[in-house]
Coordinates of C-alpha atoms and ligand atoms in Angstrom, one line a residue:
X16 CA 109.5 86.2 97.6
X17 CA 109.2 86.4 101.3
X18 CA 106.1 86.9 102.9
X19 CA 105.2 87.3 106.3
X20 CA 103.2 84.2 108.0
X21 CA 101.5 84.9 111.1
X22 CA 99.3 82.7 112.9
X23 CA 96.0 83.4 110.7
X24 CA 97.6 83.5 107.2
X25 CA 99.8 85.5 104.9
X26 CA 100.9 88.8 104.1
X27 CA 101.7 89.9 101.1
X28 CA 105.6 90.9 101.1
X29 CA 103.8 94.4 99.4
X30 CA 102.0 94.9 102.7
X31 CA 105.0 96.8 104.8
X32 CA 105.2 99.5 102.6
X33 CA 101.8 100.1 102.9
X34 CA 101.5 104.3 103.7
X35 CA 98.5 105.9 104.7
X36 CA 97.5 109.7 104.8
X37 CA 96.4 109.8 108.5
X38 CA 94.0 113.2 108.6
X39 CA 95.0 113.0 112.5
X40 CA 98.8 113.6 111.9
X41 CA 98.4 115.2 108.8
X42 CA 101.0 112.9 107.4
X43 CA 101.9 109.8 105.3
X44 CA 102.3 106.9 108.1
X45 CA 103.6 103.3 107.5
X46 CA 100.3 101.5 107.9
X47 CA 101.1 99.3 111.0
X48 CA 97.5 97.4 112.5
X49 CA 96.9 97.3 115.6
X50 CA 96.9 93.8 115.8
X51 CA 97.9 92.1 112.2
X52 CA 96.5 90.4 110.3
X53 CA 93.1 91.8 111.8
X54 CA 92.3 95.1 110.5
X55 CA 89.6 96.4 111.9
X56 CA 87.9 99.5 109.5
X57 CA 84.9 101.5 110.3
X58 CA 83.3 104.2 107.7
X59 CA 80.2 106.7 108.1
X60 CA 77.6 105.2 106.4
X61 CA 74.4 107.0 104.9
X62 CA 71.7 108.7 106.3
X63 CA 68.5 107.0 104.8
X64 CA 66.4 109.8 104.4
X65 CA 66.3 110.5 100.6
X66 CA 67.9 108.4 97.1
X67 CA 72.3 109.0 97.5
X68 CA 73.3 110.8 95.2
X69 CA 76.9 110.7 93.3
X70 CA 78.7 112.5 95.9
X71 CA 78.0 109.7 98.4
X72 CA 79.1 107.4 95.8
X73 CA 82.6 109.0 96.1
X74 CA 82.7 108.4 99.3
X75 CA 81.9 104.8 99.6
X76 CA 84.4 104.2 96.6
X77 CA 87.3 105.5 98.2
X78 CA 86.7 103.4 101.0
X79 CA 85.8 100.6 99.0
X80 CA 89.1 100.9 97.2
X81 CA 90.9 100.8 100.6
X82 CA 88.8 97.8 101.5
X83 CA 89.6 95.7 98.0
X84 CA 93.6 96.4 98.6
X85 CA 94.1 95.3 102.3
X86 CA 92.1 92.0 101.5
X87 CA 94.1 92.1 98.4
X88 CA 97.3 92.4 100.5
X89 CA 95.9 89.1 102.5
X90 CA 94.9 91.4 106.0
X91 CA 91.5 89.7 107.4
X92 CA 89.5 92.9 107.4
X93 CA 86.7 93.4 110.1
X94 CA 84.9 96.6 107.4
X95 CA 81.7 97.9 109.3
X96 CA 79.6 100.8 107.9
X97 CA 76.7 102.2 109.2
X98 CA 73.2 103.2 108.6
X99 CA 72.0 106.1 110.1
X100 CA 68.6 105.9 111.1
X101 CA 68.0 108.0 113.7
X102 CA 69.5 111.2 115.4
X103 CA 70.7 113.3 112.5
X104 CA 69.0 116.4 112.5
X105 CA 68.2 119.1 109.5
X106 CA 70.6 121.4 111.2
X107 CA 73.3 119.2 111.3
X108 CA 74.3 120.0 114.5
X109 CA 71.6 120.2 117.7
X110 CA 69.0 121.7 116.1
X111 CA 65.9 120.9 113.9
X112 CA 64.1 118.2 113.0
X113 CA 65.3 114.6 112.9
X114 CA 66.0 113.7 109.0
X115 CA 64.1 111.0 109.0
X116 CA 61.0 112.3 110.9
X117 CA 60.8 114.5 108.6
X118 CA 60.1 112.7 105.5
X119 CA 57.9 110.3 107.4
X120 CA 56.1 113.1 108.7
X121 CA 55.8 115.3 104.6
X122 CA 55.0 111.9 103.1
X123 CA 52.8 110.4 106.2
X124 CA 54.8 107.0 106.1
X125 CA 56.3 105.3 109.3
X126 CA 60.0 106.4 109.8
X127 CA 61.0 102.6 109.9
X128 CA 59.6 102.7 106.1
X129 CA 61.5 105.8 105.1
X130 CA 64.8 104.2 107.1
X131 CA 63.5 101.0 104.7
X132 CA 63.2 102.5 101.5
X133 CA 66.2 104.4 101.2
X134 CA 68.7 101.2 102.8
X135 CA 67.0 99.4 99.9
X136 CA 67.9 101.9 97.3
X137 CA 71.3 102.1 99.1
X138 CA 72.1 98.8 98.5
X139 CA 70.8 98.7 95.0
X140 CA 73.5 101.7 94.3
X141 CA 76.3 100.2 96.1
X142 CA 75.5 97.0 93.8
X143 CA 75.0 98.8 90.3
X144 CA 78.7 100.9 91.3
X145 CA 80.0 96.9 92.0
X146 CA 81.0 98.6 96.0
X147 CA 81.3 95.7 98.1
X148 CA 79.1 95.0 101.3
X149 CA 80.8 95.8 104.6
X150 CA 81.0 93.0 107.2
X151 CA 78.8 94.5 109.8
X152 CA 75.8 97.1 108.7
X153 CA 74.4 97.9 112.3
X154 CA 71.9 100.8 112.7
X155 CA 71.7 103.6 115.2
X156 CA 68.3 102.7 116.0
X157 CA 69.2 99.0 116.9
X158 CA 72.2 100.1 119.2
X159 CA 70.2 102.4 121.6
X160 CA 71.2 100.5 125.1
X161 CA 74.6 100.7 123.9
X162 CA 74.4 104.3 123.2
X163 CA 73.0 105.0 126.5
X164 CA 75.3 103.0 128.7
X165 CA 78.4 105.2 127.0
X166 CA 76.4 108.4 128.0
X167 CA 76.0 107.1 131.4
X168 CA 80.1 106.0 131.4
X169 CA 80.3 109.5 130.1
X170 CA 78.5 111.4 132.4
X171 CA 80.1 109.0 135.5
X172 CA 83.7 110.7 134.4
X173 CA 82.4 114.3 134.7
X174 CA 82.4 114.8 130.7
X175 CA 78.8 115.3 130.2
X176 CA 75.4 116.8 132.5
X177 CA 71.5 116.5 132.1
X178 CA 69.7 119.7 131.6
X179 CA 65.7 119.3 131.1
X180 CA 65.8 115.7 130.3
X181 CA 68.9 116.3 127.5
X182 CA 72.8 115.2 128.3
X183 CA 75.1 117.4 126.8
X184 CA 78.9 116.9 126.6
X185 CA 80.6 119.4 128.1
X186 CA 83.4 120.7 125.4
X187 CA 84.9 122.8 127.8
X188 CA 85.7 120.4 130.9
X189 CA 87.2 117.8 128.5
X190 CA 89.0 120.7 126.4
X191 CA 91.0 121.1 130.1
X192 CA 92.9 117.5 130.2
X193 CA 92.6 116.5 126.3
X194 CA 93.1 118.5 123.1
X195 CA 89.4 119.1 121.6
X196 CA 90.1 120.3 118.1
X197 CA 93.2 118.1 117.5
X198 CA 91.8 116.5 114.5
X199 CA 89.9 119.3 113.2
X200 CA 91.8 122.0 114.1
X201 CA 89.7 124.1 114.8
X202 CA 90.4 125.9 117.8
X203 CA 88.2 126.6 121.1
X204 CA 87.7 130.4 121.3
X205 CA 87.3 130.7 117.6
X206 CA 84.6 128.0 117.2
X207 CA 82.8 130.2 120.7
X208 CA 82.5 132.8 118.6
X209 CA 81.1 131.2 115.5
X210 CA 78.6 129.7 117.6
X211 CA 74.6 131.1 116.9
X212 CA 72.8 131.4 118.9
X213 CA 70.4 128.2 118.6
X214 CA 66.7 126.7 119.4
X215 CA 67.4 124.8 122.9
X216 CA 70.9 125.8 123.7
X217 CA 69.9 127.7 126.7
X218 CA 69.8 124.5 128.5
X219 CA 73.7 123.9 127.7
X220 CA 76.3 125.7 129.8
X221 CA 77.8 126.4 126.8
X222 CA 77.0 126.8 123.3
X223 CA 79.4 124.6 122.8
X224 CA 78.9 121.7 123.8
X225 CA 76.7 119.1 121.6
X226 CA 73.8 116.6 122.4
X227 CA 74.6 112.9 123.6
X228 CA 70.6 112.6 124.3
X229 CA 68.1 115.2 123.4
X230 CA 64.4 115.1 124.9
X231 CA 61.8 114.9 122.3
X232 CA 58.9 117.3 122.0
X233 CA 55.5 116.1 121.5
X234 CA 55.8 116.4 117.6
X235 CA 59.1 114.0 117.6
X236 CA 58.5 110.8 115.9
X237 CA 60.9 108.5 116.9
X238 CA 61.8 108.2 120.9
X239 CA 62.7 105.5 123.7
X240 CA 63.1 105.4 127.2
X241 CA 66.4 106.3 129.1
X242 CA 67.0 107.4 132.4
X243 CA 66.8 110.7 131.5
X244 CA 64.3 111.4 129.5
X245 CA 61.9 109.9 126.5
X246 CA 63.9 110.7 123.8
X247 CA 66.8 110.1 120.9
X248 CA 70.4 109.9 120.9
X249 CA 72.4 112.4 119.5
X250 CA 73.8 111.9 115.7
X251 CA 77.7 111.9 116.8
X252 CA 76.8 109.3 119.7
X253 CA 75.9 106.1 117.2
X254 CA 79.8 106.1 115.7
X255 CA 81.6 106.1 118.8
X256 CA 79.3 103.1 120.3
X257 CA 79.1 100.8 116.7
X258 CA 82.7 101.3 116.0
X259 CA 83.9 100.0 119.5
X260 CA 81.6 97.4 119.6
X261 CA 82.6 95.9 116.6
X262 CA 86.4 96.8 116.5
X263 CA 87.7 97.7 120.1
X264 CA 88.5 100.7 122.1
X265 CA 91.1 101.2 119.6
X266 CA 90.9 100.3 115.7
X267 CA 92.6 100.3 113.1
X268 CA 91.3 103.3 110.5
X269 CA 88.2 104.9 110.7
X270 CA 86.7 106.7 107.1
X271 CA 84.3 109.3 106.1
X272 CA 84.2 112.2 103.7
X273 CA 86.0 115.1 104.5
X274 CA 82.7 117.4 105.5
X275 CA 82.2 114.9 108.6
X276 CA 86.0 115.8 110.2
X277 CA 84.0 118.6 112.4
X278 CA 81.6 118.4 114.2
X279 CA 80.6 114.8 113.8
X280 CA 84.4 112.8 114.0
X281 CA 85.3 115.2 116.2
X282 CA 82.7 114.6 118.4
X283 CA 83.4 111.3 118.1
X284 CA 87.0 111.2 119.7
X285 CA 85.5 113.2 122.6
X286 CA 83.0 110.9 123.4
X287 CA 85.7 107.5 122.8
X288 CA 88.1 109.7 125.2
X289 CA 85.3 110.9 127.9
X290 CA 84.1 107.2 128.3
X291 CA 86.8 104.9 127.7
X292 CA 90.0 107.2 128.9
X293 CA 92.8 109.5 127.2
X294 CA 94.1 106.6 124.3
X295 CA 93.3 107.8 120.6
X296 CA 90.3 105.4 119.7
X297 CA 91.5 105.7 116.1
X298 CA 95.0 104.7 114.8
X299 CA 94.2 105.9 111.4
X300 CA 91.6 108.7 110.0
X301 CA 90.8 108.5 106.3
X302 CA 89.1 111.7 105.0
X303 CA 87.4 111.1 101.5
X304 CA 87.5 114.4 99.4
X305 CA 84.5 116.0 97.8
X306 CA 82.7 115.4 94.3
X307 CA 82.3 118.8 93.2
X308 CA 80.2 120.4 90.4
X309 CA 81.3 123.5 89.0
X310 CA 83.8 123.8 92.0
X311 CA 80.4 123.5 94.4
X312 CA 79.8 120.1 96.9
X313 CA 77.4 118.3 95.3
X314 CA 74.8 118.1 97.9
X315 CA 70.8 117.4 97.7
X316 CA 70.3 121.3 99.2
X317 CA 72.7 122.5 96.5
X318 CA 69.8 121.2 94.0
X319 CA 73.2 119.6 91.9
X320 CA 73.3 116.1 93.0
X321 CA 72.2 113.9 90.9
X322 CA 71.2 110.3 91.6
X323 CA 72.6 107.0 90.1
X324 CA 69.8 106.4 88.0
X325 CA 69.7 109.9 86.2
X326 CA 73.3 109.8 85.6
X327 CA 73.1 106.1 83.5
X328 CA 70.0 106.9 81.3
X329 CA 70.9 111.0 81.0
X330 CA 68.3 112.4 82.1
X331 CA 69.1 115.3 84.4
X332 CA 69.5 119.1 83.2
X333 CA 73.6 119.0 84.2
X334 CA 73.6 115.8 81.9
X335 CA 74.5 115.3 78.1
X336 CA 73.8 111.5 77.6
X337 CA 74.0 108.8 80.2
X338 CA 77.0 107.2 81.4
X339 CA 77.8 103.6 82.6
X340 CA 78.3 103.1 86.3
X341 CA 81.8 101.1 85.1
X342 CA 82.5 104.8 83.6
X343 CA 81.6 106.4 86.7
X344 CA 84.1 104.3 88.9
X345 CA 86.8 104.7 86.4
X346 CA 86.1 108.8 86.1
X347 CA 86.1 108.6 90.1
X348 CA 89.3 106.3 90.3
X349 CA 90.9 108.7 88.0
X350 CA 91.3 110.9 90.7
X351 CA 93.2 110.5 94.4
X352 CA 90.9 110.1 97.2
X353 CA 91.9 112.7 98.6
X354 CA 91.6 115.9 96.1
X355 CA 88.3 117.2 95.4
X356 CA 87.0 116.2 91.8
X357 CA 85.1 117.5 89.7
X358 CA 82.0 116.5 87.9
X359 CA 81.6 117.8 84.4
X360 CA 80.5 116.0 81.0
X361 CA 83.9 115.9 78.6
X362 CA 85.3 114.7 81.7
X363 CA 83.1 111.4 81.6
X364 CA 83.9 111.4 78.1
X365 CA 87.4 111.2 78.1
X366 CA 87.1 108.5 80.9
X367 CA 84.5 106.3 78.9
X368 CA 87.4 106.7 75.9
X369 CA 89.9 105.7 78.8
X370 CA 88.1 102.7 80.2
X371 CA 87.5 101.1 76.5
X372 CA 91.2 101.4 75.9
X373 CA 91.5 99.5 79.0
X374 CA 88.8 97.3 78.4
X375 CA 89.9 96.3 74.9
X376 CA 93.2 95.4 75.8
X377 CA 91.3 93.2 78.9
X378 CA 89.3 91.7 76.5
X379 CA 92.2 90.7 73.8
X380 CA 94.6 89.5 76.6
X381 CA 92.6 86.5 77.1
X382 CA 93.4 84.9 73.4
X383 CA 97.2 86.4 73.0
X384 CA 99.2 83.0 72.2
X385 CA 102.2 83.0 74.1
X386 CA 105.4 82.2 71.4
X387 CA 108.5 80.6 73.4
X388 CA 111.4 82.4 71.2
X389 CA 111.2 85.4 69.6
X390 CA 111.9 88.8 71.3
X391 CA 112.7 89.7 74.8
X392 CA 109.9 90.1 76.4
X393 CA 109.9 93.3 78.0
X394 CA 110.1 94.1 82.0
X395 CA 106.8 93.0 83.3
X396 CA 107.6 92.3 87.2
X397 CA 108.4 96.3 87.1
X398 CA 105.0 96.8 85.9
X399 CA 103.9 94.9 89.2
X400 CA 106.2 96.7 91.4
X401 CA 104.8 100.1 90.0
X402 CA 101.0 99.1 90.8
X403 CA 102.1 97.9 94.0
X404 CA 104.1 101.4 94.8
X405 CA 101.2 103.2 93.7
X406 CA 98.7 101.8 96.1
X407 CA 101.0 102.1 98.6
X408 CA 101.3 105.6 98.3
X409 CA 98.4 106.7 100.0
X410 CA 96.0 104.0 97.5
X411 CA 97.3 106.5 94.6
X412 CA 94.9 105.0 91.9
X413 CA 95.5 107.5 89.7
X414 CA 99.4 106.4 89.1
X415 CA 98.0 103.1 89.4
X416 CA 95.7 103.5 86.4
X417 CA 98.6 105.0 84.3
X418 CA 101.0 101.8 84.6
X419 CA 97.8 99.8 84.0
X420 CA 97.8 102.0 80.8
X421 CA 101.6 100.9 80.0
X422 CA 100.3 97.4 80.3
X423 CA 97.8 98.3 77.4
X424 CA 100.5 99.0 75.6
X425 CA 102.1 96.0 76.1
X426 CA 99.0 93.8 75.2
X427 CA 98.3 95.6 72.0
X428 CA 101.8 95.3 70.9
X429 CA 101.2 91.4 71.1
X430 CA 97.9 91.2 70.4
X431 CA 99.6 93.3 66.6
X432 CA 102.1 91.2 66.3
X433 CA 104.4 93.5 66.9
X434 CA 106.2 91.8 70.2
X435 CA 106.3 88.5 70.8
X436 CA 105.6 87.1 74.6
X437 CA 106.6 83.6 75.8
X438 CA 103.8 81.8 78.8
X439 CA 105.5 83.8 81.9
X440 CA 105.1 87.1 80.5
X441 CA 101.3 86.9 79.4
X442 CA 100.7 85.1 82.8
X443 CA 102.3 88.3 84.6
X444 CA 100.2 90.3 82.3
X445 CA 97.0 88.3 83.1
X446 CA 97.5 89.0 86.5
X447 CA 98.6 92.2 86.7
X448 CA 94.9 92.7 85.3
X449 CA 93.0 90.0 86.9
X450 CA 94.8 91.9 90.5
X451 CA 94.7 95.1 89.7
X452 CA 91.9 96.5 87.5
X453 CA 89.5 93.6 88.3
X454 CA 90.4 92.8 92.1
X455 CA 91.6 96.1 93.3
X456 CA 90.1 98.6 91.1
X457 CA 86.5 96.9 91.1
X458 CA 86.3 97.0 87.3
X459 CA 84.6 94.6 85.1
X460 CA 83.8 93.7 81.1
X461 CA 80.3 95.9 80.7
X462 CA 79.9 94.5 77.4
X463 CA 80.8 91.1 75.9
X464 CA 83.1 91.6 72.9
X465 CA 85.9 94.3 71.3
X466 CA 86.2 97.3 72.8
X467 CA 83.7 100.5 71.3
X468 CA 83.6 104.4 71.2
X469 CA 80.4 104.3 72.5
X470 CA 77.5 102.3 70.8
X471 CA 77.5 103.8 67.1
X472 CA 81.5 103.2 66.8
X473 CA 80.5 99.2 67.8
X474 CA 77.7 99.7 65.7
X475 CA 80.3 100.7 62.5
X476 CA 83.2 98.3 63.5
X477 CA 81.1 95.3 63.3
X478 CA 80.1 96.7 59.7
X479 CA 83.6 96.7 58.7
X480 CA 84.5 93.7 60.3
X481 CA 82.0 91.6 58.6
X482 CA 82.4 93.0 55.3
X483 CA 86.4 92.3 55.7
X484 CA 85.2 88.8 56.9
X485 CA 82.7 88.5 53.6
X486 CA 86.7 89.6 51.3
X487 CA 88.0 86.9 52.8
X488 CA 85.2 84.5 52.1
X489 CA 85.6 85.4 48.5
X490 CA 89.5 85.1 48.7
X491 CA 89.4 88.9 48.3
X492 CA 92.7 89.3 50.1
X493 CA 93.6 92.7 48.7
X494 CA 90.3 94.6 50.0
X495 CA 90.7 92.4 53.2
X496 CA 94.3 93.5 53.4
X497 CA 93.3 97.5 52.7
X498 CA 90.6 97.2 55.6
X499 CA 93.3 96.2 58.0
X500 CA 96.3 98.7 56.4
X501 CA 93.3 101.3 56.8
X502 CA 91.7 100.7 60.2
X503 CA 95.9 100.3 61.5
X504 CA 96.4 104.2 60.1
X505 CA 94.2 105.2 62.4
X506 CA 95.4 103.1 65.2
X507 CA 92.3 100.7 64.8
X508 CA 94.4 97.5 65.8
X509 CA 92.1 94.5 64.6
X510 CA 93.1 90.5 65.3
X511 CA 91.3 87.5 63.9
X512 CA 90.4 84.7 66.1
X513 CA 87.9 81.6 65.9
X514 CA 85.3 83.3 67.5
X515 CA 85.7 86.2 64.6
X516 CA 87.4 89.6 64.7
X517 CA 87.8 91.5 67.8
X518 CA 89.4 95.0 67.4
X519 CA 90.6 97.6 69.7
X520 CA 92.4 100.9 69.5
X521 CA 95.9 101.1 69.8
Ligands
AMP28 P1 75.1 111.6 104.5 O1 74.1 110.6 104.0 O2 74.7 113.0 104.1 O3 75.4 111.5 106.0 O4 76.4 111.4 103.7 C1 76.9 110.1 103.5 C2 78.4 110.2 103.1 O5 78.6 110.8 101.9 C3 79.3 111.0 104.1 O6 80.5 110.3 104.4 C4 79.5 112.3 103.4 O7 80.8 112.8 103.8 C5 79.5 111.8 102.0 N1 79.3 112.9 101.0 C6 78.2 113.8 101.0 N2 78.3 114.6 99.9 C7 79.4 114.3 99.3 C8 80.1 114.8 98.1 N3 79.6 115.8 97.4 N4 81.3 114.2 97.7 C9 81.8 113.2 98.4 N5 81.2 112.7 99.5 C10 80.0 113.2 100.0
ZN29 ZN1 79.7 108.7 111.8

């Protein structure tokens, strides 16, 4: 196979066909880096105000999926995701009352112990959901001279003007040499007249523009010096500074779910532009799609988002029984990145079912015996291609998860006795799992052992197992024999090793 070798490693041949679904162009691009084998990746992170809930999950799997396959591919990734800590406001745009402050202020804590609290249980999720760490997790609130020396930059290229101690940027003076809505699409006059009238936007020439530094009232919990005013930065302002500082003026791909594309990404390209010059910042915009339930976002306001926790032991009203977090990735992978899903309870039934097929054949794959003659064994490097193509496509995990699915097929057939694989072809197999569903995927073994239907089906398969195991201890082949005949009828495939009998369905 030929590979590419540059100076700091090697690419995986797989790696030029690499095709991304750029939100900016609204097309599939060849994925080309900037500068190869550096990728440099930045994704919205959380604001820490309250426990995430599923929906956010989404998100951060989709870009952890992205994240898994270019490391897999052999790029050296540069993956920093933010906190927000600061500067996002109830009324996510310039209005209201910082997020943060707010719960400090309801719950009389410090908003350093809020920001605290909910990183924490960030973390925990991310680890529970097995959602790897970034490489860099900077704050807003610890990148507060940065953010002021790009309003300044800013403000020294005309783009943005104080009023009362605020800066605003002005949407209309950079809307004359750039194209503000390219991204978006949205389109000047038509956001004008969607624009309400708001609480402070008197002091901007237009309604408009949006905060790069806002003056904080007397009741404002959270403020610093700057040459303009005491106050905070403004929510859009902590993307543009972190993601340059870490990547460059221009990076490679830059990720969030699809509800920040306007204001907050949007913003974010004005800002890059106004400070640093006309040059896209971003070469590639990923757009995660919503989790839905019953067609709705599943949001914290929307009272339907529930939180990691509720959703493994079950108890939340929109809940039947508690699911796994391996189920939840798989129900999540199930679906491209980029369509809105749907959250709904035989859904996460039929991928629990899903997942233990998968997992079964995992599990057996370790003890097939290879047999050096026998039958042909069947094309297996396709199978590779296939994955490969898949994630290419736009990380299509969904077509990725149906040849993983073929490879099932292929392991159970073996595992039966019904095909016959020499060394090569259960190493490909291996692989293709070890790669693919363990590397790529993020999926692991939740429970040592066979594959079950959920606990009562392990419960009743070790039952049957034993008492087949006690037959053949009293050399009672024929009931041993009818337990296997049986369980094979309904495409029960069990295998006897020196451990004991494993089983999984066909
Ligand atoms: P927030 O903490 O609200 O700033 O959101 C953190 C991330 O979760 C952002 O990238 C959002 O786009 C994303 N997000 C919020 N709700 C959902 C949802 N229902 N489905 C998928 N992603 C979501
Ligand atoms: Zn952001």
């Amino acid at each position: 196979m030929d590979s590419t070798t540059t100076a700091a490693g090697t690419l995986s041949p797989f790696a030029k066909d690499l095709h991304l679904g750029n939100s900016l162009s609204r097309e599939k691009e060849r994925f080309e880096p900037y500068n190869p084998p550096y990728v440099g990746m930045y994704v919205c992170g959380p604001t820490v105000y309250s426990n995430v809930h599923l929906g956010n999950v989404r998100t951060f799997l989709t870009f952890d999926v992205v994240y898994r396959y270019l490391i897999h591919l052999g790029y050296k990734v540069r993956y920093v995701r933010n906190i927000t800590d600061v500067g996002h406001l109830t009324g996510d745009t310039d209005d209201g009352e910082d997020k943060i402050g707010k719960k400090a202020r309801l719950e009389n804590l410090e908003p350093m112990e809020v920001v605290q609290r909910y990183t924490n249980d960030f973390h925990d999720v991310m680890r529970v959901f097995r959602i790897l760490p970034p490489s860099i997790e900077p704050t807003a609130t610890g990148h507060i001279v940065e953010q002021i020396a790009m309003i300044e930059k800013i403000i020294e290229n005309g783009f943005a003007y104080e009023a009362n101690g605020s800066v605003y940027f002005d949407v209309r003076k950079f809307a004359e040499s750039h194209h503000y809505g390219e991204l978006s699409g949205r389109k000047i006059d038509e956001l004008q007249n969607q624009t309400r009238a708001l609480d402070g936007q008197d002091e901007k020439r237009d309604p408009l523009d949006f905060a790069l530094w806002k003056k904080a009232d007397a009741s404002h919990l959270m403020h610093w010096p700057s040459p303009w005013s005491e106050g905070f930065p403004g929510w859009h302002l902590e993307c543009s500074v972190m993601s340059t500082k870490y990547l460059g003026r221009t990076f490679d791909i830059h990720g969030g779910g699809m509800d920040l594309k306007f204001p907050h990404h949007e913003c974010e390209i004005a800002q890059n532009m106004g400070a640093h010059g006309p040059e896209q910042p971003v070469r590639y915009w990923l757009h995660g799609n919503m989790l839905t339930v019953n067609g709705r976002k599943m949001s914290k306001s929307e009272g339907n988002g529930f939180t990691p926790e509720e959703l493994i032991t079950g108890n939340h009203k929109l809940l039947e029984k508690g699911y796994s977090p391996m189920t939840v990735r798989f129900f999540m992978l199930q679906g491209h990145y980029a369509g809105t899903l749907d959250f709904s309870n035989p859904a996460l039934q039929a991928a629990e079912k899903g997942l233990e097929r998968l997992m079964g054949a995992w599990g057996l794959l370790a003890d097939l015996k290879p047999c050096e003659s026998g039958e042909a064994a069947p094309d297996l490097a396709a199978l590779r291609a296939r994955a490969y193509a898949a994630m290419n496509d736009d990380f299509n995990t969904p077509v990725l998860i149906a040849v993983l699915y073929d490879a099932v097929k292929v392991v159970n057939s073996v595992a039966a006795g019904r095909m016959v694989l020499n060394a090569e072809g259960i190493d490909t197999l291996r692989a293709l799992f070890s790669d693919f569903a363990a590397d790529i995927l993020g999926l692991e073994q939740e429970v040592a052992g066979g594959a079950g239907d959920g606990d009562r089906t392990d419960g009743l398969m070790e039952v049957i197992c034993t008492l087949r195991s006690e037959a053949k201890a009293n050399k009672d082949w024929a009931t041993a024999d009818l337990i296997r005949d049986r369980l094979t009828e309904l495409g029960v495939q069990i295998k006897d090793g020196k451990d004991g009998t494993s089983w999984t369905f066909d």
